[in-house]
């Protein structure tokens, strides 16, 4: 039988992922807006460096490792700055809590 010789092959997860990439679907993205329509959160985060935008316009075949390294360095600068801000905010709230606890304990013991 000709139908038996051409049995349907089971597609793997890799093959399905490649099909999705060919169709250029945006998968695993999440965007959160406020009621006013302002952007609150976006996942995955948008690249902030100008090199990433320039690379999208460039249609060279293959991956240029030097460009990618430079893009990652630029993104690291932004990420480190965000991390510093986050840690400073955390330390500031911790200091405020400690000060409040200290002031409450000294005023109640008097």
PDB file of N, CA and C in Angstrom:
ATOM      1  N   UNK A   1       0.822  -1.192   0.000  1.00  0.00           N
ATOM      2  CA  UNK A   1       0.000   0.000   0.000  1.00  0.00           C
ATOM      3  C   UNK A   1       0.866   1.255   0.000  1.00  0.00           C
ATOM      4  N   UNK A   2       0.470   2.178  -0.844  1.00  0.00           N
ATOM      5  CA  UNK A   2       1.203   3.438  -0.925  1.00  0.00           C
ATOM      6  C   UNK A   2       0.946   4.292   0.305  1.00  0.00           C
ATOM      7  N   UNK A   3      -0.248   4.184   0.882  1.00  0.00           N
ATOM      8  CA  UNK A   3      -0.580   4.999   2.047  1.00  0.00           C
ATOM      9  C   UNK A   3       0.217   4.566   3.273  1.00  0.00           C
ATOM     10  N   UNK A   4       0.502   3.267   3.381  1.00  0.00           N
ATOM     11  CA  UNK A   4       1.282   2.781   4.509  1.00  0.00           C
ATOM     12  C   UNK A   4       2.744   3.195   4.398  1.00  0.00           C
ATOM     13  N   UNK A   5       3.258   3.297   3.172  1.00  0.00           N
ATOM     14  CA  UNK A   5       4.666   3.651   3.003  1.00  0.00           C
ATOM     15  C   UNK A   5       4.915   5.119   3.342  1.00  0.00           C
ATOM     16  N   UNK A   6       3.885   5.922   3.214  1.00  0.00           N
ATOM     17  CA  UNK A   6       4.033   7.343   3.529  1.00  0.00           C
ATOM     18  C   UNK A   6       3.350   7.652   4.859  1.00  0.00           C
ATOM     19  N   UNK A   7       3.837   7.015   5.911  1.00  0.00           N
ATOM     20  CA  UNK A   7       3.258   7.250   7.236  1.00  0.00           C
ATOM     21  C   UNK A   7       3.609   8.664   7.699  1.00  0.00           C
ATOM     22  N   UNK A   8       2.689   9.232   8.417  1.00  0.00           N
ATOM     23  CA  UNK A   8       2.881  10.589   8.901  1.00  0.00           C
ATOM     24  C   UNK A   8       3.930  10.592  10.010  1.00  0.00           C
ATOM     25  N   UNK A   9       4.936  11.469   9.868  1.00  0.00           N
ATOM     26  CA  UNK A   9       5.958  11.571  10.898  1.00  0.00           C
ATOM     27  C   UNK A   9       5.476  12.513  11.989  1.00  0.00           C
ATOM     28  N   UNK A  10       5.842  12.189  13.216  1.00  0.00           N
ATOM     29  CA  UNK A  10       5.465  13.024  14.343  1.00  0.00           C
ATOM     30  C   UNK A  10       6.396  14.236  14.395  1.00  0.00           C
ATOM     31  N   UNK A  11       5.823  15.422  14.516  1.00  0.00           N
ATOM     32  CA  UNK A  11       6.660  16.624  14.570  1.00  0.00           C
ATOM     33  C   UNK A  11       7.222  16.795  15.969  1.00  0.00           C
ATOM     34  N   UNK A  12       8.472  17.188  16.024  1.00  0.00           N
ATOM     35  CA  UNK A  12       9.127  17.388  17.306  1.00  0.00           C
ATOM     36  C   UNK A  12       8.924  18.826  17.766  1.00  0.00           C
ATOM     37  N   UNK A  13       9.276  19.102  19.006  1.00  0.00           N
ATOM     38  CA  UNK A  13       9.141  20.454  19.550  1.00  0.00           C
ATOM     39  C   UNK A  13      10.056  21.418  18.798  1.00  0.00           C
ATOM     40  N   UNK A  14      11.206  20.933  18.397  1.00  0.00           N
ATOM     41  CA  UNK A  14      12.143  21.774  17.652  1.00  0.00           C
ATOM     42  C   UNK A  14      11.549  22.177  16.311  1.00  0.00           C
ATOM     43  N   UNK A  15      10.933  21.227  15.621  1.00  0.00           N
ATOM     44  CA  UNK A  15      10.314  21.525  14.330  1.00  0.00           C
ATOM     45  C   UNK A  15       9.167  22.522  14.489  1.00  0.00           C
ATOM     46  N   UNK A  16       8.372  22.353  15.552  1.00  0.00           N
ATOM     47  CA  UNK A  16       7.285  23.292  15.798  1.00  0.00           C
ATOM     48  C   UNK A  16       7.813  24.691  16.088  1.00  0.00           C
ATOM     49  N   UNK A  17       8.903  24.768  16.857  1.00  0.00           N
ATOM     50  CA  UNK A  17       9.505  26.067  17.178  1.00  0.00           C
ATOM     51  C   UNK A  17      10.033  26.744  15.919  1.00  0.00           C
ATOM     52  N   UNK A  18      10.624  25.965  15.024  1.00  0.00           N
ATOM     53  CA  UNK A  18      11.127  26.526  13.778  1.00  0.00           C
ATOM     54  C   UNK A  18       9.991  27.054  12.912  1.00  0.00           C
ATOM     55  N   UNK A  19       8.861  26.350  12.901  1.00  0.00           N
ATOM     56  CA  UNK A  19       7.699  26.824  12.135  1.00  0.00           C
ATOM     57  C   UNK A  19       7.219  28.163  12.678  1.00  0.00           C
ATOM     58  N   UNK A  20       7.171  28.278  13.993  1.00  0.00           N
ATOM     59  CA  UNK A  20       6.726  29.528  14.621  1.00  0.00           C
ATOM     60  C   UNK A  20       7.689  30.660  14.295  1.00  0.00           C
ATOM     61  N   UNK A  21       8.989  30.364  14.330  1.00  0.00           N
ATOM     62  CA  UNK A  21       9.981  31.391  14.010  1.00  0.00           C
ATOM     63  C   UNK A  21       9.865  31.851  12.561  1.00  0.00           C
ATOM     64  N   UNK A  22       9.568  30.924  11.657  1.00  0.00           N
ATOM     65  CA  UNK A  22       9.411  31.294  10.251  1.00  0.00           C
ATOM     66  C   UNK A  22       8.222  32.221  10.046  1.00  0.00           C
ATOM     67  N   UNK A  23       7.162  31.998  10.822  1.00  0.00           N
ATOM     68  CA  UNK A  23       5.962  32.827  10.694  1.00  0.00           C
ATOM     69  C   UNK A  23       6.105  34.152  11.440  1.00  0.00           C
ATOM     70  N   UNK A  24       7.196  34.304  12.184  1.00  0.00           N
ATOM     71  CA  UNK A  24       7.527  35.528  12.931  1.00  0.00           C
ATOM     72  C   UNK A  24       6.441  35.924  13.921  1.00  0.00           C
ATOM     73  N   UNK A  25       5.943  34.939  14.664  1.00  0.00           N
ATOM     74  CA  UNK A  25       4.998  35.220  15.738  1.00  0.00           C
ATOM     75  C   UNK A  25       5.764  35.783  16.923  1.00  0.00           C
ATOM     76  N   UNK A  26       5.115  36.614  17.710  1.00  0.00           N
ATOM     77  CA  UNK A  26       5.699  37.110  18.952  1.00  0.00           C
ATOM     78  C   UNK A  26       5.187  36.215  20.072  1.00  0.00           C
ATOM     79  N   UNK A  27       6.043  35.316  20.554  1.00  0.00           N
ATOM     80  CA  UNK A  27       5.645  34.397  21.611  1.00  0.00           C
ATOM     81  C   UNK A  27       6.347  34.780  22.908  1.00  0.00           C
ATOM     82  N   UNK A  28       5.764  34.376  24.017  1.00  0.00           N
ATOM     83  CA  UNK A  28       6.299  34.624  25.354  1.00  0.00           C
ATOM     84  C   UNK A  28       6.524  36.098  25.621  1.00  0.00           C
ATOM     85  N   UNK A  29       5.567  36.922  25.252  1.00  0.00           N
ATOM     86  CA  UNK A  29       5.674  38.345  25.532  1.00  0.00           C
ATOM     87  C   UNK A  29       4.522  38.750  26.434  1.00  0.00           C
ATOM     88  N   UNK A  30       4.792  39.752  27.261  1.00  0.00           N
ATOM     89  CA  UNK A  30       3.760  40.249  28.158  1.00  0.00           C
ATOM     90  C   UNK A  30       3.944  41.752  28.287  1.00  0.00           C
ATOM     91  N   UNK A  31       2.879  42.492  28.069  1.00  0.00           N
ATOM     92  CA  UNK A  31       2.907  43.938  28.177  1.00  0.00           C
ATOM     93  C   UNK A  31       1.776  44.350  29.108  1.00  0.00           C
ATOM     94  N   UNK A  32       2.108  45.166  30.130  1.00  0.00           N
ATOM     95  CA  UNK A  32       1.122  45.609  31.108  1.00  0.00           C
ATOM     96  C   UNK A  32       0.973  47.117  30.989  1.00  0.00           C
ATOM     97  N   UNK A  33      -0.272  47.595  30.903  1.00  0.00           N
ATOM     98  CA  UNK A  33      -0.562  49.015  30.802  1.00  0.00           C
ATOM     99  C   UNK A  33      -1.359  49.471  32.014  1.00  0.00           C
ATOM    100  N   UNK A  34      -1.271  50.774  32.317  1.00  0.00           N
ATOM    101  CA  UNK A  34      -2.123  51.357  33.346  1.00  0.00           C
ATOM    102  C   UNK A  34      -3.480  51.663  32.723  1.00  0.00           C
ATOM    103  N   UNK A  35      -4.415  52.164  33.528  1.00  0.00           N
ATOM    104  CA  UNK A  35      -5.734  52.509  33.003  1.00  0.00           C
ATOM    105  C   UNK A  35      -5.652  53.695  32.047  1.00  0.00           C
ATOM    106  N   UNK A  36      -4.593  54.520  32.203  1.00  0.00           N
ATOM    107  CA  UNK A  36      -4.404  55.671  31.321  1.00  0.00           C
ATOM    108  C   UNK A  36      -3.785  55.282  29.986  1.00  0.00           C
ATOM    109  N   UNK A  37      -3.339  54.040  29.875  1.00  0.00           N
ATOM    110  CA  UNK A  37      -2.737  53.584  28.633  1.00  0.00           C
ATOM    111  C   UNK A  37      -1.225  53.720  28.598  1.00  0.00           C
ATOM    112  N   UNK A  38      -0.601  54.001  29.750  1.00  0.00           N
ATOM    113  CA  UNK A  38       0.854  54.117  29.800  1.00  0.00           C
ATOM    114  C   UNK A  38       1.468  52.743  30.031  1.00  0.00           C
ATOM    115  N   UNK A  39       2.619  52.522  29.439  1.00  0.00           N
ATOM    116  CA  UNK A  39       3.318  51.241  29.558  1.00  0.00           C
ATOM    117  C   UNK A  39       3.921  51.115  30.949  1.00  0.00           C
ATOM    118  N   UNK A  40       3.579  50.036  31.662  1.00  0.00           N
ATOM    119  CA  UNK A  40       4.103  49.805  33.001  1.00  0.00           C
ATOM    120  C   UNK A  40       5.234  48.791  32.947  1.00  0.00           C
ATOM    121  N   UNK A  41       4.995  47.694  32.265  1.00  0.00           N
ATOM    122  CA  UNK A  41       5.956  46.601  32.267  1.00  0.00           C
ATOM    123  C   UNK A  41       5.900  45.882  30.929  1.00  0.00           C
ATOM    124  N   UNK A  42       7.064  45.466  30.468  1.00  0.00           N
ATOM    125  CA  UNK A  42       7.110  44.706  29.224  1.00  0.00           C
ATOM    126  C   UNK A  42       8.096  43.571  29.401  1.00  0.00           C
ATOM    127  N   UNK A  43       7.691  42.380  28.996  1.00  0.00           N
ATOM    128  CA  UNK A  43       8.587  41.231  29.079  1.00  0.00           C
ATOM    129  C   UNK A  43       8.618  40.541  27.739  1.00  0.00           C
ATOM    130  N   UNK A  44       9.725  40.223  27.191  1.00  0.00           N
ATOM    131  CA  UNK A  44      11.077  40.556  27.626  1.00  0.00           C
ATOM    132  C   UNK A  44      11.358  42.043  27.453  1.00  0.00           C
ATOM    133  N   UNK A  45      12.268  42.574  28.271  1.00  0.00           N
ATOM    134  CA  UNK A  45      12.544  44.014  28.195  1.00  0.00           C
ATOM    135  C   UNK A  45      13.071  44.425  26.827  1.00  0.00           C
ATOM    136  N   UNK A  46      12.722  45.626  26.420  1.00  0.00           N
ATOM    137  CA  UNK A  46      13.174  46.154  25.134  1.00  0.00           C
ATOM    138  C   UNK A  46      14.631  46.564  25.271  1.00  0.00           C
ATOM    139  N   UNK A  47      15.421  46.264  24.242  1.00  0.00           N
ATOM    140  CA  UNK A  47      16.824  46.668  24.277  1.00  0.00           C
ATOM    141  C   UNK A  47      16.914  48.174  24.184  1.00  0.00           C
ATOM    142  N   UNK A  48      17.774  48.751  25.037  1.00  0.00           N
ATOM    143  CA  UNK A  48      17.842  50.193  25.144  1.00  0.00           C
ATOM    144  C   UNK A  48      18.987  50.798  24.345  1.00  0.00           C
ATOM    145  N   UNK A  49      19.949  50.001  23.961  1.00  0.00           N
ATOM    146  CA  UNK A  49      21.107  50.555  23.262  1.00  0.00           C
ATOM    147  C   UNK A  49      20.769  50.875  21.808  1.00  0.00           C
ATOM    148  N   UNK A  50      21.442  51.871  21.279  1.00  0.00           N
ATOM    149  CA  UNK A  50      21.234  52.259  19.891  1.00  0.00           C
ATOM    150  C   UNK A  50      21.800  51.241  18.926  1.00  0.00           C
ATOM    151  N   UNK A  51      22.761  50.439  19.381  1.00  0.00           N
ATOM    152  CA  UNK A  51      23.364  49.427  18.512  1.00  0.00           C
ATOM    153  C   UNK A  51      22.356  48.354  18.130  1.00  0.00           C
ATOM    154  N   UNK A  52      21.456  48.015  19.043  1.00  0.00           N
ATOM    155  CA  UNK A  52      20.459  46.985  18.757  1.00  0.00           C
ATOM    156  C   UNK A  52      19.525  47.445  17.648  1.00  0.00           C
ATOM    157  N   UNK A  53      19.147  48.717  17.678  1.00  0.00           N
ATOM    158  CA  UNK A  53      18.261  49.253  16.646  1.00  0.00           C
ATOM    159  C   UNK A  53      18.964  49.288  15.294  1.00  0.00           C
ATOM    160  N   UNK A  54      20.238  49.647  15.301  1.00  0.00           N
ATOM    161  CA  UNK A  54      20.997  49.702  14.062  1.00  0.00           C
ATOM    162  C   UNK A  54      21.186  48.308  13.477  1.00  0.00           C
ATOM    163  N   UNK A  55      21.327  47.317  14.352  1.00  0.00           N
ATOM    164  CA  UNK A  55      21.534  45.945  13.890  1.00  0.00           C
ATOM    165  C   UNK A  55      20.276  45.389  13.234  1.00  0.00           C
ATOM    166  N   UNK A  56      19.096  45.788  13.701  1.00  0.00           N
ATOM    167  CA  UNK A  56      17.862  45.304  13.097  1.00  0.00           C
ATOM    168  C   UNK A  56      17.730  45.778  11.660  1.00  0.00           C
ATOM    169  N   UNK A  57      18.236  46.967  11.381  1.00  0.00           N
ATOM    170  CA  UNK A  57      18.150  47.521  10.034  1.00  0.00           C
ATOM    171  C   UNK A  57      19.164  46.870   9.095  1.00  0.00           C
ATOM    172  N   UNK A  58      20.250  46.362   9.651  1.00  0.00           N
ATOM    173  CA  UNK A  58      21.305  45.753   8.845  1.00  0.00           C
ATOM    174  C   UNK A  58      20.876  44.339   8.454  1.00  0.00           C
ATOM    175  N   UNK A  59      20.851  44.048   7.143  1.00  0.00           N
ATOM    176  CA  UNK A  59      20.403  42.742   6.668  1.00  0.00           C
ATOM    177  C   UNK A  59      21.562  41.859   6.217  1.00  0.00           C
ATOM    178  N   UNK A  60      22.655  41.895   6.915  1.00  0.00           N
ATOM    179  CA  UNK A  60      23.788  41.048   6.558  1.00  0.00           C
ATOM    180  C   UNK A  60      23.473  39.606   6.936  1.00  0.00           C
ATOM    181  N   UNK A  61      23.976  38.679   6.151  1.00  0.00           N
ATOM    182  CA  UNK A  61      23.714  37.279   6.449  1.00  0.00           C
ATOM    183  C   UNK A  61      24.635  36.814   7.563  1.00  0.00           C
ATOM    184  N   UNK A  62      24.113  35.968   8.444  1.00  0.00           N
ATOM    185  CA  UNK A  62      24.905  35.433   9.537  1.00  0.00           C
ATOM    186  C   UNK A  62      24.915  36.356  10.750  1.00  0.00           C
ATOM    187  N   UNK A  63      25.674  35.949  11.754  1.00  0.00           N
ATOM    188  CA  UNK A  63      25.766  36.700  13.005  1.00  0.00           C
ATOM    189  C   UNK A  63      27.160  37.293  13.105  1.00  0.00           C
ATOM    190  N   UNK A  64      27.215  38.593  13.310  1.00  0.00           N
ATOM    191  CA  UNK A  64      28.493  39.264  13.486  1.00  0.00           C
ATOM    192  C   UNK A  64      28.800  39.290  14.979  1.00  0.00           C
ATOM    193  N   UNK A  65      29.779  38.479  15.410  1.00  0.00           N
ATOM    194  CA  UNK A  65      30.076  38.324  16.830  1.00  0.00           C
ATOM    195  C   UNK A  65      30.576  39.611  17.457  1.00  0.00           C
ATOM    196  N   UNK A  66      31.336  40.397  16.727  1.00  0.00           N
ATOM    197  CA  UNK A  66      31.839  41.645  17.284  1.00  0.00           C
ATOM    198  C   UNK A  66      30.694  42.605  17.595  1.00  0.00           C
ATOM    199  N   UNK A  67      29.725  42.690  16.692  1.00  0.00           N
ATOM    200  CA  UNK A  67      28.557  43.551  16.928  1.00  0.00           C
ATOM    201  C   UNK A  67      27.748  43.060  18.118  1.00  0.00           C
ATOM    202  N   UNK A  68      27.592  41.750  18.209  1.00  0.00           N
ATOM    203  CA  UNK A  68      26.815  41.174  19.300  1.00  0.00           C
ATOM    204  C   UNK A  68      27.494  41.446  20.638  1.00  0.00           C
ATOM    205  N   UNK A  69      28.824  41.296  20.698  1.00  0.00           N
ATOM    206  CA  UNK A  69      29.554  41.586  21.929  1.00  0.00           C
ATOM    207  C   UNK A  69      29.376  43.036  22.346  1.00  0.00           C
ATOM    208  N   UNK A  70      29.496  43.926  21.374  1.00  0.00           N
ATOM    209  CA  UNK A  70      29.344  45.350  21.665  1.00  0.00           C
ATOM    210  C   UNK A  70      27.923  45.657  22.144  1.00  0.00           C
ATOM    211  N   UNK A  71      26.916  45.041  21.510  1.00  0.00           N
ATOM    212  CA  UNK A  71      25.530  45.239  21.938  1.00  0.00           C
ATOM    213  C   UNK A  71      25.330  44.764  23.375  1.00  0.00           C
ATOM    214  N   UNK A  72      25.902  43.598  23.701  1.00  0.00           N
ATOM    215  CA  UNK A  72      25.756  43.066  25.055  1.00  0.00           C
ATOM    216  C   UNK A  72      26.437  43.965  26.078  1.00  0.00           C
ATOM    217  N   UNK A  73      27.581  44.529  25.728  1.00  0.00           N
ATOM    218  CA  UNK A  73      28.260  45.466  26.641  1.00  0.00           C
ATOM    219  C   UNK A  73      27.395  46.692  26.898  1.00  0.00           C
ATOM    220  N   UNK A  74      26.774  47.211  25.826  1.00  0.00           N
ATOM    221  CA  UNK A  74      25.900  48.377  25.977  1.00  0.00           C
ATOM    222  C   UNK A  74      24.692  48.030  26.852  1.00  0.00           C
ATOM    223  N   UNK A  75      24.098  46.872  26.617  1.00  0.00           N
ATOM    224  CA  UNK A  75      22.947  46.459  27.419  1.00  0.00           C
ATOM    225  C   UNK A  75      23.341  46.238  28.871  1.00  0.00           C
ATOM    226  N   UNK A  76      24.555  45.719  29.100  1.00  0.00           N
ATOM    227  CA  UNK A  76      25.025  45.518  30.467  1.00  0.00           C
ATOM    228  C   UNK A  76      25.119  46.839  31.216  1.00  0.00           C
ATOM    229  N   UNK A  77      25.513  47.902  30.528  1.00  0.00           N
ATOM    230  CA  UNK A  77      25.596  49.211  31.172  1.00  0.00           C
ATOM    231  C   UNK A  77      24.220  49.630  31.683  1.00  0.00           C
ATOM    232  N   UNK A  78      23.200  49.462  30.845  1.00  0.00           N
ATOM    233  CA  UNK A  78      21.842  49.817  31.254  1.00  0.00           C
ATOM    234  C   UNK A  78      21.360  48.921  32.396  1.00  0.00           C
ATOM    235  N   UNK A  79      21.654  47.619  32.283  1.00  0.00           N
ATOM    236  CA  UNK A  79      21.212  46.679  33.306  1.00  0.00           C
ATOM    237  C   UNK A  79      21.873  46.967  34.652  1.00  0.00           C
ATOM    238  N   UNK A  80      23.173  47.295  34.631  1.00  0.00           N
ATOM    239  CA  UNK A  80      23.882  47.608  35.876  1.00  0.00           C
ATOM    240  C   UNK A  80      23.316  48.854  36.526  1.00  0.00           C
ATOM    241  N   UNK A  81      22.964  49.845  35.720  1.00  0.00           N
ATOM    242  CA  UNK A  81      22.378  51.075  36.252  1.00  0.00           C
ATOM    243  C   UNK A  81      21.019  50.791  36.896  1.00  0.00           C
ATOM    244  N   UNK A  82      20.195  49.984  36.230  1.00  0.00           N
ATOM    245  CA  UNK A  82      18.894  49.607  36.794  1.00  0.00           C
ATOM    246  C   UNK A  82      19.070  48.845  38.107  1.00  0.00           C
ATOM    247  N   UNK A  83      20.065  47.961  38.139  1.00  0.00           N
ATOM    248  CA  UNK A  83      20.326  47.177  39.340  1.00  0.00           C
ATOM    249  C   UNK A  83      20.761  48.090  40.486  1.00  0.00           C
ATOM    250  N   UNK A  84      21.638  49.067  40.182  1.00  0.00           N
ATOM    251  CA  UNK A  84      22.086  50.016  41.203  1.00  0.00           C
ATOM    252  C   UNK A  84      20.910  50.788  41.781  1.00  0.00           C
ATOM    253  N   UNK A  85      20.016  51.237  40.909  1.00  0.00           N
ATOM    254  CA  UNK A  85      18.841  51.980  41.383  1.00  0.00           C
ATOM    255  C   UNK A  85      17.974  51.110  42.281  1.00  0.00           C
ATOM    256  N   UNK A  86      17.815  49.861  41.888  1.00  0.00           N
ATOM    257  CA  UNK A  86      16.991  48.939  42.656  1.00  0.00           C
ATOM    258  C   UNK A  86      17.584  48.708  44.047  1.00  0.00           C
ATOM    259  N   UNK A  87      18.891  48.497  44.125  1.00  0.00           N
ATOM    260  CA  UNK A  87      19.562  48.257  45.400  1.00  0.00           C
ATOM    261  C   UNK A  87      19.519  49.502  46.269  1.00  0.00           C
ATOM    262  N   UNK A  88      19.729  50.692  45.663  1.00  0.00           N
ATOM    263  CA  UNK A  88      19.667  51.937  46.439  1.00  0.00           C
ATOM    264  C   UNK A  88      18.284  52.126  47.048  1.00  0.00           C
ATOM    265  N   UNK A  89      17.252  51.841  46.287  1.00  0.00           N
ATOM    266  CA  UNK A  89      15.886  51.959  46.789  1.00  0.00           C
ATOM    267  C   UNK A  89      15.647  50.986  47.936  1.00  0.00           C
ATOM    268  N   UNK A  90      16.168  49.776  47.791  1.00  0.00           N
ATOM    269  CA  UNK A  90      16.007  48.760  48.827  1.00  0.00           C
ATOM    270  C   UNK A  90      16.710  49.200  50.106  1.00  0.00           C
ATOM    271  N   UNK A  91      17.922  49.716  49.982  1.00  0.00           N
ATOM    272  CA  UNK A  91      18.677  50.166  51.151  1.00  0.00           C
ATOM    273  C   UNK A  91      18.005  51.369  51.806  1.00  0.00           C
ATOM    274  N   UNK A  92      17.456  52.259  50.982  1.00  0.00           N
ATOM    275  CA  UNK A  92      16.794  53.432  51.528  1.00  0.00           C
ATOM    276  C   UNK A  92      15.562  53.028  52.341  1.00  0.00           C
ATOM    277  N   UNK A  93      14.769  52.103  51.825  1.00  0.00           N
ATOM    278  CA  UNK A  93      13.589  51.663  52.576  1.00  0.00           C
ATOM    279  C   UNK A  93      14.008  50.942  53.857  1.00  0.00           C
ATOM    280  N   UNK A  94      15.103  50.196  53.794  1.00  0.00           N
ATOM    281  CA  UNK A  94      15.602  49.510  54.992  1.00  0.00           C
ATOM    282  C   UNK A  94      16.053  50.514  56.045  1.00  0.00           C
ATOM    283  N   UNK A  95      16.741  51.578  55.616  1.00  0.00           N
ATOM    284  CA  UNK A  95      17.191  52.611  56.547  1.00  0.00           C
ATOM    285  C   UNK A  95      16.003  53.322  57.180  1.00  0.00           C
ATOM    286  N   UNK A  96      14.968  53.589  56.398  1.00  0.00           N
ATOM    287  CA  UNK A  96      13.774  54.252  56.923  1.00  0.00           C
ATOM    288  C   UNK A  96      13.106  53.365  57.968  1.00  0.00           C
ATOM    289  N   UNK A  97      12.990  52.078  57.700  1.00  0.00           N
ATOM    290  CA  UNK A  97      12.386  51.158  58.658  1.00  0.00           C
ATOM    291  C   UNK A  97      13.197  51.103  59.951  1.00  0.00           C
ATOM    292  N   UNK A  98      14.519  51.057  59.818  1.00  0.00           N
ATOM    293  CA  UNK A  98      15.373  51.020  61.005  1.00  0.00           C
ATOM    294  C   UNK A  98      15.229  52.305  61.808  1.00  0.00           C
ATOM    295  N   UNK A  99      15.172  53.440  61.145  1.00  0.00           N
ATOM    296  CA  UNK A  99      15.029  54.719  61.825  1.00  0.00           C
ATOM    297  C   UNK A  99      13.695  54.804  62.554  1.00  0.00           C
ATOM    298  N   UNK A 100      12.635  54.323  61.906  1.00  0.00           N
ATOM    299  CA  UNK A 100      11.309  54.342  62.543  1.00  0.00           C
ATOM    300  C   UNK A 100      11.300  53.446  63.772  1.00  0.00           C
ATOM    301  N   UNK A 101      11.863  52.256  63.649  1.00  0.00           N
ATOM    302  CA  UNK A 101      11.928  51.344  64.793  1.00  0.00           C
ATOM    303  C   UNK A 101      12.759  51.940  65.920  1.00  0.00           C
ATOM    304  N   UNK A 102      13.854  52.580  65.590  1.00  0.00           N
ATOM    305  CA  UNK A 102      14.721  53.189  66.594  1.00  0.00           C
ATOM    306  C   UNK A 102      14.000  54.333  67.309  1.00  0.00           C
ATOM    307  N   UNK A 103      13.310  55.177  66.505  1.00  0.00           N
ATOM    308  CA  UNK A 103      12.626  56.315  67.109  1.00  0.00           C
ATOM    309  C   UNK A 103      11.456  55.866  67.988  1.00  0.00           C
ATOM    310  N   UNK A 104      10.780  54.798  67.592  1.00  0.00           N
ATOM    311  CA  UNK A 104       9.667  54.277  68.395  1.00  0.00           C
ATOM    312  C   UNK A 104      10.208  53.686  69.691  1.00  0.00           C
ATOM    313  N   UNK A 105      11.304  52.956  69.618  1.00  0.00           N
ATOM    314  CA  UNK A 105      11.855  52.307  70.813  1.00  0.00           C
ATOM    315  C   UNK A 105      12.440  53.341  71.781  1.00  0.00           C
ATOM    316  N   UNK A 106      13.044  54.418  71.301  1.00  0.00           N
ATOM    317  CA  UNK A 106      13.618  55.439  72.188  1.00  0.00           C
ATOM    318  C   UNK A 106      12.529  56.295  72.811  1.00  0.00           C
ATOM    319  N   UNK A 107      11.458  56.571  72.092  1.00  0.00           N
ATOM    320  CA  UNK A 107      10.390  57.401  72.640  1.00  0.00           C
ATOM    321  C   UNK A 107       9.552  56.638  73.653  1.00  0.00           C
ATOM    322  N   UNK A 108       9.393  55.337  73.491  1.00  0.00           N
ATOM    323  CA  UNK A 108       8.603  54.552  74.432  1.00  0.00           C
ATOM    324  C   UNK A 108       9.368  54.251  75.705  1.00  0.00           C
ATOM    325  N   UNK A 109      10.699  54.221  75.649  1.00  0.00           N
ATOM    326  CA  UNK A 109      11.504  53.912  76.838  1.00  0.00           C
ATOM    327  C   UNK A 109      11.697  55.146  77.711  1.00  0.00           C
ATOM    328  N   UNK A 110      11.452  56.339  77.202  1.00  0.00           N
ATOM    329  CA  UNK A 110      11.653  57.571  77.979  1.00  0.00           C
ATOM    330  C   UNK A 110      10.592  57.778  79.008  1.00  0.00           C
TER     331      UNK A 110
END
